[in-house]
């Protein structure tokens, strides 16, 4: 039981919270009413329609006593809301979601009353306390959650909600609304989607050249890492010595949710061109003796609305089991990953050093070589020339510059992956994904992606995250709990060189 002096303090806090909640709600409603009036002056129809349709389709939350006995609203309510939402323009959708989240959320007054009642029952028997706690828990259910649940049960309803969450994420990221109610709606929907797309409800499918044309076309369209150029390209990516897997869901038939491309090789690949542009295997038969390694070279999430719902890490684990079953002798599993953000991070670092007049990112000898090739002086002029070369990718046209910049860019990239952090975890999203899965930061590869996109995004460097299956659980725990990155001597050696040159 809660001590009496704490109960008094909490009761006082609840009364204060009730007062602030009522006052804050009044002010917010006044502001919304002003905006509503302004909207009605310019576009009276849509606003009235929003109010009418929301009032009609978002039914009141059943009382606690009837919560399991109340009949569901007619399916037509959900269909009506879906059709109305689809008919709206982008700005109108934002207005509708703002109104839905604000006017049909949690009954804050009822919650505060039950919170006070819970404090009053602390001296009662345990059964009474638990019942009041359960009532309080139920009262925290927003009204719109019922609508979301009912929409999920109609045809195409789950897909509609996935797309609706994508709209919510865009509203939040673009700062079109900073409403906490919008964020709460997003959190509620994410929680529901996480339940609906749990591992047990996902189906692993291997995509082959015999798969439906619509699926192959979507696989091509959704490929975000290494764009598919034509039908011959996609045929090769699902052909011999290649595997393509996707998670699907019964509620979204024909829609791959996350797609993983795998190359079956003799050893761990160190460049992407040998995988995505090698056509020698197009019509050949697989020789099992040449398959010792699985290289995960592309993983793409296809649904923006499922952001934050863990699918990719589960897919890799399922695919590993699938490949082990097909190739029992397979001993190596690794990614060949891009490094998005490295070039932009490097440009920011060079700009900062230029502003501060610092030149320690390169050694004196390296600056002299850069200055010699660019016909500048080994000072800030050489630094400006280097910034320009990296932004355009023109440095790749000079063999001398490529030779000079290889050790420089490799140690800078190693530091970016290993040393740059966000809240203690790897700043780079791809690194963070594989490290969470328990992979080892295994090898940085120079000249690994010489495509224009690869040069612009990551100076042509790629990285292998290797999965030592016996160590993935301990590596993942060390990273998630203690923020420790497991890396090889090559990576740590490059990091050490960076620290030495940068005097860190």
Tab-separated table of C-alpha atoms in Angstrom:
chain	number	residue	atom	x	y	z
A	1	UNK	CA	0.000	0.000	0.000
A	2	UNK	CA	1.059	3.623	-0.597
A	3	UNK	CA	2.056	5.529	2.588
A	4	UNK	CA	-0.452	8.163	3.722
A	5	UNK	CA	1.859	11.192	3.289
A	6	UNK	CA	2.576	10.166	-0.303
A	7	UNK	CA	-1.149	9.764	-0.998
A	8	UNK	CA	-1.773	13.326	0.200
A	9	UNK	CA	0.986	14.649	-2.040
A	10	UNK	CA	-0.292	12.709	-5.052
A	11	UNK	CA	-3.899	13.789	-4.419
A	12	UNK	CA	-2.796	17.398	-4.400
A	13	UNK	CA	-0.877	16.792	-7.629
A	14	UNK	CA	-3.923	15.228	-9.289
A	15	UNK	CA	-6.077	18.264	-8.394
A	16	UNK	CA	-3.405	20.545	-9.826
A	17	UNK	CA	-3.190	18.403	-12.944
A	18	UNK	CA	-6.988	18.518	-13.344
A	19	UNK	CA	-6.949	22.303	-13.172
A	20	UNK	CA	-4.130	22.651	-15.694
A	21	UNK	CA	-5.743	20.051	-17.972
A	22	UNK	CA	-9.080	21.902	-18.035
A	23	UNK	CA	-7.396	25.260	-18.581
A	24	UNK	CA	-5.054	23.899	-21.286
A	25	UNK	CA	-7.907	22.136	-23.059
A	26	UNK	CA	-10.007	25.297	-23.020
A	27	UNK	CA	-7.201	27.346	-24.537
A	28	UNK	CA	-6.501	24.693	-27.166
A	29	UNK	CA	-10.180	24.410	-28.097
A	30	UNK	CA	-10.375	28.187	-28.372
A	31	UNK	CA	-7.395	28.148	-30.753
A	32	UNK	CA	-8.871	25.295	-32.758
A	33	UNK	CA	-12.217	27.051	-32.911
A	34	UNK	CA	-10.490	30.149	-34.309
A	35	UNK	CA	-8.759	28.065	-36.956
A	36	UNK	CA	-12.013	26.292	-37.688
A	37	UNK	CA	-13.785	29.612	-38.237
A	38	UNK	CA	-10.979	30.753	-40.507
A	39	UNK	CA	-11.188	27.506	-42.480
A	40	UNK	CA	-14.973	27.783	-42.802
A	41	UNK	CA	-14.581	31.235	-44.297
A	42	UNK	CA	-12.431	29.893	-47.111
A	43	UNK	CA	-13.717	26.335	-47.506
A	44	UNK	CA	-16.953	25.687	-45.572
A	45	UNK	CA	-17.834	22.303	-47.129
A	46	UNK	CA	-14.921	20.062	-46.107
A	47	UNK	CA	-14.814	21.276	-42.501
A	48	UNK	CA	-18.505	20.568	-41.871
A	49	UNK	CA	-18.124	17.194	-43.579
A	50	UNK	CA	-15.203	16.337	-41.305
A	51	UNK	CA	-17.193	17.147	-38.196
A	52	UNK	CA	-20.225	15.236	-39.410
A	53	UNK	CA	-18.386	12.120	-40.521
A	54	UNK	CA	-16.211	11.876	-37.422
A	55	UNK	CA	-19.214	12.274	-35.143
A	56	UNK	CA	-20.961	9.516	-37.066
A	57	UNK	CA	-18.166	6.942	-37.437
A	58	UNK	CA	-16.255	7.361	-34.144
A	59	UNK	CA	-18.656	5.800	-31.686
A	60	UNK	CA	-18.426	6.564	-27.946
A	61	UNK	CA	-16.256	4.283	-25.866
A	62	UNK	CA	-18.485	1.661	-24.185
A	63	UNK	CA	-18.740	1.922	-20.430
A	64	UNK	CA	-16.400	-0.220	-18.394
A	65	UNK	CA	-19.258	-2.564	-17.485
A	66	UNK	CA	-20.368	-3.070	-21.115
A	67	UNK	CA	-16.959	-3.047	-22.780
A	68	UNK	CA	-17.155	-6.731	-23.756
A	69	UNK	CA	-20.876	-6.794	-24.531
A	70	UNK	CA	-21.358	-3.804	-26.810
A	71	UNK	CA	-22.010	-4.782	-30.439
A	72	UNK	CA	-19.487	-3.486	-32.966
A	73	UNK	CA	-20.546	-0.563	-35.153
A	74	UNK	CA	-21.660	-1.400	-38.691
A	75	UNK	CA	-18.894	-2.086	-41.186
A	76	UNK	CA	-20.272	0.733	-43.307
A	77	UNK	CA	-18.863	3.221	-40.758
A	78	UNK	CA	-15.324	2.081	-41.464
A	79	UNK	CA	-15.855	2.004	-45.219
A	80	UNK	CA	-17.380	5.487	-45.142
A	81	UNK	CA	-14.411	6.883	-43.241
A	82	UNK	CA	-11.925	5.201	-45.596
A	83	UNK	CA	-13.654	6.531	-48.722
A	84	UNK	CA	-13.958	10.021	-47.251
A	85	UNK	CA	-10.297	10.115	-46.217
A	86	UNK	CA	-9.131	8.978	-49.654
A	87	UNK	CA	-11.150	11.770	-51.271
A	88	UNK	CA	-9.320	14.500	-49.343
A	89	UNK	CA	-6.361	16.582	-50.448
A	90	UNK	CA	-3.124	16.417	-48.480
A	91	UNK	CA	-3.838	19.474	-46.316
A	92	UNK	CA	-7.398	18.326	-45.646
A	93	UNK	CA	-6.129	14.918	-44.516
A	94	UNK	CA	-3.864	16.685	-42.039
A	95	UNK	CA	-6.844	18.676	-40.719
A	96	UNK	CA	-8.953	15.524	-40.378
A	97	UNK	CA	-6.236	13.642	-38.475
A	98	UNK	CA	-5.700	16.638	-36.192
A	99	UNK	CA	-9.418	16.768	-35.413
A	100	UNK	CA	-9.667	13.003	-34.954
A	101	UNK	CA	-6.711	12.913	-32.564
A	102	UNK	CA	-7.831	15.936	-30.542
A	103	UNK	CA	-11.616	15.565	-30.331
A	104	UNK	CA	-11.852	11.777	-30.174
A	105	UNK	CA	-8.942	10.831	-27.964
A	106	UNK	CA	-8.741	10.100	-24.247
A	107	UNK	CA	-11.305	11.526	-21.832
A	108	UNK	CA	-8.782	13.381	-19.677
A	109	UNK	CA	-11.375	14.510	-17.148
A	110	UNK	CA	-12.504	10.937	-16.573
A	111	UNK	CA	-8.906	9.773	-16.272
A	112	UNK	CA	-8.078	12.377	-13.628
A	113	UNK	CA	-11.196	11.462	-11.634
A	114	UNK	CA	-10.260	7.790	-11.684
A	115	UNK	CA	-6.689	8.649	-10.741
A	116	UNK	CA	-8.030	10.440	-7.673
A	117	UNK	CA	-10.293	7.508	-6.883
A	118	UNK	CA	-7.324	5.136	-7.108
A	119	UNK	CA	-5.510	7.176	-4.481
A	120	UNK	CA	-8.609	7.086	-2.255
A	121	UNK	CA	-8.747	3.276	-2.411
A	122	UNK	CA	-5.183	2.639	-1.245
A	123	UNK	CA	-6.378	1.634	2.208
A	124	UNK	CA	-8.973	-0.774	0.789
A	125	UNK	CA	-8.554	-4.461	-0.014
A	126	UNK	CA	-6.376	-5.589	-2.933
A	127	UNK	CA	-9.316	-6.696	-5.109
A	128	UNK	CA	-10.837	-3.209	-4.966
A	129	UNK	CA	-7.510	-1.565	-5.798
A	130	UNK	CA	-6.963	-3.861	-8.788
A	131	UNK	CA	-10.450	-3.177	-10.111
A	132	UNK	CA	-9.951	0.594	-9.904
A	133	UNK	CA	-6.571	0.216	-11.615
A	134	UNK	CA	-8.246	-1.765	-14.404
A	135	UNK	CA	-10.897	0.933	-14.802
A	136	UNK	CA	-8.164	3.558	-15.000
A	137	UNK	CA	-6.295	1.525	-17.579
A	138	UNK	CA	-9.460	1.200	-19.689
A	139	UNK	CA	-10.197	4.914	-19.419
A	140	UNK	CA	-6.824	5.643	-21.045
A	141	UNK	CA	-8.099	4.094	-24.305
A	142	UNK	CA	-8.632	6.824	-26.910
A	143	UNK	CA	-12.018	6.735	-28.657
A	144	UNK	CA	-10.405	6.597	-32.090
A	145	UNK	CA	-8.693	3.303	-31.228
A	146	UNK	CA	-12.028	1.557	-31.721
A	147	UNK	CA	-12.307	3.028	-35.206
A	148	UNK	CA	-8.797	1.849	-36.078
A	149	UNK	CA	-9.578	-1.653	-34.844
A	150	UNK	CA	-12.798	-1.820	-36.831
A	151	UNK	CA	-11.118	-0.536	-40.003
A	152	UNK	CA	-8.536	-3.333	-39.719
A	153	UNK	CA	-11.330	-5.896	-40.073
A	154	UNK	CA	-12.722	-4.688	-43.385
A	155	UNK	CA	-11.278	-5.531	-46.793
A	156	UNK	CA	-8.079	-3.536	-47.505
A	157	UNK	CA	-8.435	-1.964	-44.069
A	158	UNK	CA	-4.972	-2.903	-42.810
A	159	UNK	CA	-3.327	-1.500	-45.951
A	160	UNK	CA	-5.372	1.683	-45.497
A	161	UNK	CA	-4.099	2.059	-41.925
A	162	UNK	CA	-0.486	1.430	-42.998
A	163	UNK	CA	-0.843	4.244	-45.549
A	164	UNK	CA	-2.583	6.463	-42.998
A	165	UNK	CA	0.345	6.055	-40.619
A	166	UNK	CA	2.691	7.016	-43.448
A	167	UNK	CA	0.688	10.257	-43.690
A	168	UNK	CA	1.027	10.763	-39.938
A	169	UNK	CA	4.791	10.268	-40.081
A	170	UNK	CA	5.047	12.790	-42.907
A	171	UNK	CA	3.012	15.322	-40.906
A	172	UNK	CA	5.307	14.847	-37.911
A	173	UNK	CA	8.590	14.890	-39.841
A	174	UNK	CA	7.620	17.929	-41.918
A	175	UNK	CA	6.522	19.704	-38.728
A	176	UNK	CA	3.188	20.494	-40.379
A	177	UNK	CA	1.803	19.888	-36.891
A	178	UNK	CA	3.541	19.765	-33.533
A	179	UNK	CA	0.388	18.608	-31.765
A	180	UNK	CA	0.974	16.038	-29.018
A	181	UNK	CA	-2.397	14.563	-29.982
A	182	UNK	CA	-1.077	13.733	-33.468
A	183	UNK	CA	1.945	12.059	-31.886
A	184	UNK	CA	-0.311	10.087	-29.586
A	185	UNK	CA	-2.420	8.941	-32.543
A	186	UNK	CA	0.767	7.858	-34.313
A	187	UNK	CA	1.926	5.941	-31.228
A	188	UNK	CA	-1.427	4.201	-30.852
A	189	UNK	CA	-1.465	3.146	-34.500
A	190	UNK	CA	2.168	1.975	-34.381
A	191	UNK	CA	1.340	-0.194	-31.373
A	192	UNK	CA	-1.603	-1.769	-33.210
A	193	UNK	CA	0.453	-2.387	-36.351
A	194	UNK	CA	3.190	-4.024	-34.266
A	195	UNK	CA	0.585	-6.485	-32.986
A	196	UNK	CA	-0.938	-7.152	-36.396
A	197	UNK	CA	2.474	-7.645	-38.026
A	198	UNK	CA	4.014	-9.821	-35.326
A	199	UNK	CA	6.392	-12.593	-36.411
A	200	UNK	CA	3.836	-15.378	-36.188
A	201	UNK	CA	1.538	-13.642	-38.660
A	202	UNK	CA	4.173	-13.041	-41.332
A	203	UNK	CA	4.795	-15.395	-44.223
A	204	UNK	CA	8.258	-15.839	-45.734
A	205	UNK	CA	8.151	-16.127	-49.528
A	206	UNK	CA	10.965	-16.795	-51.955
A	207	UNK	CA	10.582	-14.684	-55.089
A	208	UNK	CA	11.587	-16.425	-58.329
A	209	UNK	CA	11.233	-15.752	-62.049
A	210	UNK	CA	8.060	-17.882	-61.862
A	211	UNK	CA	6.461	-15.575	-59.258
A	212	UNK	CA	3.495	-13.470	-60.421
A	213	UNK	CA	4.459	-10.599	-62.705
A	214	UNK	CA	2.845	-8.105	-60.323
A	215	UNK	CA	5.103	-9.252	-57.480
A	216	UNK	CA	8.241	-9.028	-59.630
A	217	UNK	CA	7.254	-5.544	-60.725
A	218	UNK	CA	6.748	-4.422	-57.130
A	219	UNK	CA	10.079	-5.964	-56.098
A	220	UNK	CA	11.698	-3.870	-58.831
A	221	UNK	CA	9.869	-0.689	-57.857
A	222	UNK	CA	10.567	-1.061	-54.152
A	223	UNK	CA	14.321	-1.739	-54.543
A	224	UNK	CA	15.824	1.226	-52.699
A	225	UNK	CA	19.498	0.275	-52.393
A	226	UNK	CA	20.577	-0.785	-55.902
A	227	UNK	CA	17.900	0.262	-58.442
A	228	UNK	CA	16.725	-2.377	-60.899
A	229	UNK	CA	17.376	-1.253	-64.485
A	230	UNK	CA	15.232	-3.618	-66.559
A	231	UNK	CA	13.546	-7.016	-66.700
A	232	UNK	CA	16.842	-8.767	-67.460
A	233	UNK	CA	18.258	-7.241	-64.292
A	234	UNK	CA	15.414	-8.496	-62.098
A	235	UNK	CA	15.601	-11.926	-63.785
A	236	UNK	CA	19.241	-12.192	-62.778
A	237	UNK	CA	18.514	-11.047	-59.204
A	238	UNK	CA	16.055	-13.901	-58.695
A	239	UNK	CA	17.998	-16.442	-60.801
A	240	UNK	CA	20.914	-18.847	-60.213
A	241	UNK	CA	23.304	-17.983	-57.388
A	242	UNK	CA	20.810	-15.385	-56.148
A	243	UNK	CA	17.944	-15.476	-53.711
A	244	UNK	CA	15.191	-12.971	-53.090
A	245	UNK	CA	12.927	-13.279	-50.059
A	246	UNK	CA	10.020	-11.194	-48.843
A	247	UNK	CA	7.691	-11.077	-45.883
A	248	UNK	CA	3.999	-10.955	-46.777
A	249	UNK	CA	0.860	-10.688	-44.665
A	250	UNK	CA	-2.574	-12.230	-45.216
A	251	UNK	CA	-4.239	-8.835	-44.739
A	252	UNK	CA	-2.157	-7.322	-47.578
A	253	UNK	CA	-2.087	-9.974	-50.323
A	254	UNK	CA	0.314	-9.309	-53.163
A	255	UNK	CA	2.218	-6.699	-51.150
A	256	UNK	CA	5.810	-7.543	-50.129
A	257	UNK	CA	6.463	-5.796	-46.817
A	258	UNK	CA	10.244	-6.071	-46.627
A	259	UNK	CA	12.514	-7.558	-49.288
A	260	UNK	CA	15.955	-9.140	-48.879
A	261	UNK	CA	18.313	-9.858	-51.799
A	262	UNK	CA	21.044	-12.453	-51.297
A	263	UNK	CA	24.045	-13.441	-53.424
A	264	UNK	CA	25.339	-17.008	-53.089
A	265	UNK	CA	29.130	-16.894	-53.423
A	266	UNK	CA	32.307	-18.750	-52.544
A	267	UNK	CA	33.586	-15.967	-50.290
A	268	UNK	CA	32.443	-12.656	-48.805
A	269	UNK	CA	32.120	-10.085	-51.605
A	270	UNK	CA	34.028	-6.819	-51.369
A	271	UNK	CA	32.306	-4.892	-54.185
A	272	UNK	CA	28.738	-4.560	-55.377
A	273	UNK	CA	29.455	-4.458	-59.108
A	274	UNK	CA	30.421	-8.124	-59.065
A	275	UNK	CA	26.951	-8.883	-57.713
A	276	UNK	CA	24.509	-6.557	-59.480
A	277	UNK	CA	26.239	-6.311	-62.866
A	278	UNK	CA	27.541	-9.845	-63.369
A	279	UNK	CA	25.444	-11.552	-66.039
A	280	UNK	CA	27.572	-14.680	-66.493
A	281	UNK	CA	25.302	-16.645	-64.126
A	282	UNK	CA	22.033	-15.636	-65.810
A	283	UNK	CA	21.341	-18.985	-67.499
A	284	UNK	CA	23.806	-21.228	-65.680
A	285	UNK	CA	23.037	-24.076	-63.318
A	286	UNK	CA	24.014	-23.667	-59.678
A	287	UNK	CA	27.032	-25.647	-58.532
A	288	UNK	CA	26.455	-26.360	-54.854
A	289	UNK	CA	30.207	-26.702	-54.325
A	290	UNK	CA	30.628	-23.036	-55.237
A	291	UNK	CA	28.136	-21.884	-52.634
A	292	UNK	CA	29.753	-21.325	-49.269
A	293	UNK	CA	28.633	-17.783	-48.414
A	294	UNK	CA	25.409	-15.791	-48.278
A	295	UNK	CA	25.891	-12.074	-48.909
A	296	UNK	CA	22.923	-9.869	-47.997
A	297	UNK	CA	23.398	-7.013	-50.421
A	298	UNK	CA	20.038	-5.246	-50.240
A	299	UNK	CA	17.208	-5.027	-47.747
A	300	UNK	CA	14.316	-2.684	-48.430
A	301	UNK	CA	11.253	-1.871	-46.384
A	302	UNK	CA	8.422	-1.223	-48.810
A	303	UNK	CA	5.818	0.371	-46.527
A	304	UNK	CA	6.585	3.768	-45.002
A	305	UNK	CA	3.738	3.269	-42.557
A	306	UNK	CA	5.518	0.296	-40.966
A	307	UNK	CA	8.497	2.401	-39.881
A	308	UNK	CA	9.553	1.338	-36.397
A	309	UNK	CA	7.801	-2.041	-36.706
A	310	UNK	CA	10.652	-4.578	-36.548
A	311	UNK	CA	10.556	-6.660	-39.717
A	312	UNK	CA	14.023	-6.515	-41.317
A	313	UNK	CA	15.944	-8.095	-38.446
A	314	UNK	CA	13.422	-10.934	-38.217
A	315	UNK	CA	13.617	-11.451	-41.990
A	316	UNK	CA	17.409	-11.903	-41.929
A	317	UNK	CA	17.165	-14.500	-39.156
A	318	UNK	CA	14.453	-16.417	-41.010
A	319	UNK	CA	16.432	-16.325	-44.255
A	320	UNK	CA	19.558	-17.630	-42.505
A	321	UNK	CA	17.570	-20.650	-41.304
A	322	UNK	CA	16.137	-21.142	-44.791
A	323	UNK	CA	19.584	-21.064	-46.405
A	324	UNK	CA	21.068	-23.388	-43.801
A	325	UNK	CA	18.330	-25.857	-44.635
A	326	UNK	CA	19.061	-25.593	-48.377
A	327	UNK	CA	22.865	-25.480	-48.020
A	328	UNK	CA	23.861	-27.318	-44.799
A	329	UNK	CA	27.562	-26.718	-45.503
A	330	UNK	CA	27.158	-22.929	-45.773
A	331	UNK	CA	29.488	-21.331	-43.211
A	332	UNK	CA	29.578	-17.583	-43.870
A	333	UNK	CA	26.820	-14.994	-43.604
A	334	UNK	CA	27.553	-11.333	-44.225
A	335	UNK	CA	26.063	-8.144	-45.576
A	336	UNK	CA	27.610	-5.926	-48.209
A	337	UNK	CA	26.161	-2.637	-47.071
A	338	UNK	CA	26.094	0.927	-48.358
A	339	UNK	CA	27.093	3.777	-46.054
A	340	UNK	CA	24.421	6.440	-46.580
A	341	UNK	CA	25.261	9.774	-45.025
A	342	UNK	CA	29.041	9.393	-44.975
A	343	UNK	CA	29.755	11.995	-47.665
A	344	UNK	CA	27.369	14.569	-46.169
A	345	UNK	CA	28.881	13.978	-42.706
A	346	UNK	CA	32.360	14.403	-44.174
A	347	UNK	CA	31.384	17.639	-45.899
A	348	UNK	CA	30.099	18.984	-42.595
A	349	UNK	CA	33.321	17.958	-40.853
A	350	UNK	CA	35.480	19.633	-43.510
A	351	UNK	CA	33.369	22.803	-43.320
A	352	UNK	CA	33.764	22.886	-39.548
A	353	UNK	CA	37.534	22.476	-39.788
A	354	UNK	CA	37.674	25.155	-42.504
A	355	UNK	CA	35.819	27.579	-40.251
A	356	UNK	CA	38.127	26.792	-37.320
A	357	UNK	CA	41.301	26.847	-39.436
A	358	UNK	CA	42.152	23.274	-38.496
A	359	UNK	CA	44.049	20.967	-40.862
A	360	UNK	CA	44.648	17.809	-38.840
A	361	UNK	CA	42.226	15.533	-40.722
A	362	UNK	CA	45.072	14.816	-43.141
A	363	UNK	CA	48.761	14.560	-42.405
A	364	UNK	CA	51.099	17.283	-43.660
A	365	UNK	CA	52.367	14.870	-46.310
A	366	UNK	CA	48.795	14.103	-47.449
A	367	UNK	CA	47.904	17.803	-47.668
A	368	UNK	CA	50.979	18.449	-49.796
A	369	UNK	CA	49.968	15.670	-52.178
A	370	UNK	CA	46.407	17.005	-52.415
A	371	UNK	CA	47.739	20.507	-53.035
A	372	UNK	CA	50.109	19.219	-55.696
A	373	UNK	CA	47.363	17.387	-57.614
A	374	UNK	CA	44.861	20.264	-57.319
A	375	UNK	CA	47.410	23.024	-58.045
A	376	UNK	CA	46.760	24.746	-54.707
A	377	UNK	CA	48.722	25.399	-51.530
A	378	UNK	CA	48.711	22.939	-48.587
A	379	UNK	CA	46.431	25.098	-46.455
A	380	UNK	CA	42.765	26.038	-46.464
A	381	UNK	CA	42.926	26.325	-50.261
A	382	UNK	CA	43.653	22.605	-50.486
A	383	UNK	CA	40.858	21.958	-48.015
A	384	UNK	CA	38.392	23.930	-50.179
A	385	UNK	CA	39.558	22.013	-53.244
A	386	UNK	CA	39.054	18.704	-51.411
A	387	UNK	CA	35.515	19.674	-50.366
A	388	UNK	CA	34.621	20.477	-53.955
A	389	UNK	CA	36.132	17.256	-55.282
A	390	UNK	CA	34.197	15.130	-52.774
A	391	UNK	CA	30.904	16.927	-53.459
A	392	UNK	CA	31.229	16.338	-57.219
A	393	UNK	CA	32.957	12.960	-57.142
A	394	UNK	CA	35.554	14.273	-59.598
A	395	UNK	CA	38.405	12.921	-57.470
A	396	UNK	CA	37.680	9.436	-58.852
A	397	UNK	CA	38.936	10.577	-62.292
A	398	UNK	CA	42.475	11.103	-61.032
A	399	UNK	CA	44.500	7.986	-60.235
A	400	UNK	CA	46.867	10.086	-58.142
A	401	UNK	CA	44.020	11.496	-56.042
A	402	UNK	CA	42.447	8.059	-55.643
A	403	UNK	CA	45.778	6.770	-54.352
A	404	UNK	CA	46.263	9.759	-52.000
A	405	UNK	CA	42.712	9.759	-50.628
A	406	UNK	CA	42.292	6.011	-50.035
A	407	UNK	CA	43.905	5.938	-46.543
A	408	UNK	CA	42.302	9.292	-45.673
A	409	UNK	CA	38.737	8.359	-46.612
A	410	UNK	CA	39.028	4.845	-45.204
A	411	UNK	CA	40.004	6.031	-41.708
A	412	UNK	CA	37.401	8.833	-41.808
A	413	UNK	CA	34.729	6.344	-42.831
A	414	UNK	CA	35.770	3.913	-40.101
A	415	UNK	CA	35.384	6.671	-37.530
A	416	UNK	CA	32.010	7.700	-38.964
A	417	UNK	CA	30.702	4.141	-38.583
A	418	UNK	CA	32.362	3.279	-35.281
A	419	UNK	CA	32.784	6.580	-33.449
A	420	UNK	CA	29.929	8.874	-34.476
A	421	UNK	CA	27.012	8.203	-32.150
A	422	UNK	CA	23.435	9.232	-31.528
A	423	UNK	CA	22.355	8.626	-27.946
A	424	UNK	CA	25.263	6.222	-27.614
A	425	UNK	CA	24.360	4.118	-30.666
A	426	UNK	CA	25.805	4.213	-34.183
A	427	UNK	CA	24.732	7.335	-36.042
A	428	UNK	CA	24.619	5.529	-39.373
A	429	UNK	CA	21.190	3.829	-39.672
A	430	UNK	CA	22.452	0.793	-41.602
A	431	UNK	CA	25.220	0.204	-39.057
A	432	UNK	CA	22.746	0.566	-36.213
A	433	UNK	CA	20.399	-1.971	-37.852
A	434	UNK	CA	23.029	-4.696	-38.288
A	435	UNK	CA	24.675	-4.076	-34.910
A	436	UNK	CA	21.304	-4.409	-33.197
A	437	UNK	CA	20.998	-7.770	-34.958
A	438	UNK	CA	24.300	-8.892	-33.428
A	439	UNK	CA	26.543	-8.565	-36.491
A	440	UNK	CA	30.248	-7.719	-36.346
A	441	UNK	CA	31.589	-4.625	-38.134
A	442	UNK	CA	33.915	-6.798	-40.188
A	443	UNK	CA	35.533	-5.044	-43.152
A	444	UNK	CA	35.568	-1.717	-44.964
A	445	UNK	CA	35.940	-2.082	-48.725
A	446	UNK	CA	37.591	0.538	-50.934
A	447	UNK	CA	36.194	1.097	-54.451
A	448	UNK	CA	33.296	-1.176	-53.552
A	449	UNK	CA	30.556	0.867	-55.243
A	450	UNK	CA	31.865	2.879	-58.180
A	451	UNK	CA	28.414	3.879	-59.425
A	452	UNK	CA	27.730	7.648	-59.402
A	453	UNK	CA	25.313	7.130	-56.531
A	454	UNK	CA	27.851	5.127	-54.528
A	455	UNK	CA	30.587	7.735	-55.047
A	456	UNK	CA	28.339	10.657	-54.097
A	457	UNK	CA	26.824	8.970	-51.023
A	458	UNK	CA	29.817	7.189	-49.518
A	459	UNK	CA	32.907	7.935	-51.656
A	460	UNK	CA	32.528	4.457	-53.138
A	461	UNK	CA	33.181	2.697	-49.808
A	462	UNK	CA	31.021	-0.188	-48.571
A	463	UNK	CA	31.155	-2.282	-45.412
A	464	UNK	CA	30.608	-5.929	-44.527
A	465	UNK	CA	28.653	-6.667	-41.359
A	466	UNK	CA	29.363	-10.314	-40.696
A	467	UNK	CA	27.003	-12.604	-38.810
A	468	UNK	CA	28.881	-15.108	-36.670
A	469	UNK	CA	25.803	-17.086	-35.674
A	470	UNK	CA	27.225	-18.302	-32.373
A	471	UNK	CA	27.942	-14.714	-31.299
A	472	UNK	CA	24.939	-12.738	-32.531
A	473	UNK	CA	22.988	-12.907	-29.260
A	474	UNK	CA	25.912	-11.768	-27.103
A	475	UNK	CA	26.923	-9.083	-29.619
A	476	UNK	CA	23.374	-7.748	-29.772
A	477	UNK	CA	23.109	-7.659	-25.965
A	478	UNK	CA	26.465	-5.869	-25.649
A	479	UNK	CA	25.373	-3.254	-28.179
A	480	UNK	CA	21.816	-2.722	-26.942
A	481	UNK	CA	22.590	-2.727	-23.218
A	482	UNK	CA	26.161	-1.413	-23.033
A	483	UNK	CA	26.481	0.346	-26.424
A	484	UNK	CA	29.556	-1.725	-27.287
A	485	UNK	CA	30.300	-2.212	-31.001
A	486	UNK	CA	31.962	-5.487	-31.950
A	487	UNK	CA	34.508	-4.774	-34.688
A	488	UNK	CA	37.535	-6.438	-36.291
A	489	UNK	CA	41.174	-5.380	-36.145
A	490	UNK	CA	40.939	-3.781	-39.597
A	491	UNK	CA	38.145	-1.443	-38.481
A	492	UNK	CA	39.702	-0.702	-35.091
A	493	UNK	CA	43.063	-0.045	-36.741
A	494	UNK	CA	41.511	2.551	-39.048
A	495	UNK	CA	39.705	4.132	-36.099
A	496	UNK	CA	43.003	4.322	-34.216
A	497	UNK	CA	44.644	6.082	-37.190
A	498	UNK	CA	41.841	8.629	-37.275
A	499	UNK	CA	42.120	9.295	-33.550
A	500	UNK	CA	45.885	9.719	-33.833
A	501	UNK	CA	45.646	12.191	-36.726
A	502	UNK	CA	42.726	14.093	-35.215
A	503	UNK	CA	44.283	14.112	-31.736
A	504	UNK	CA	41.196	12.575	-30.179
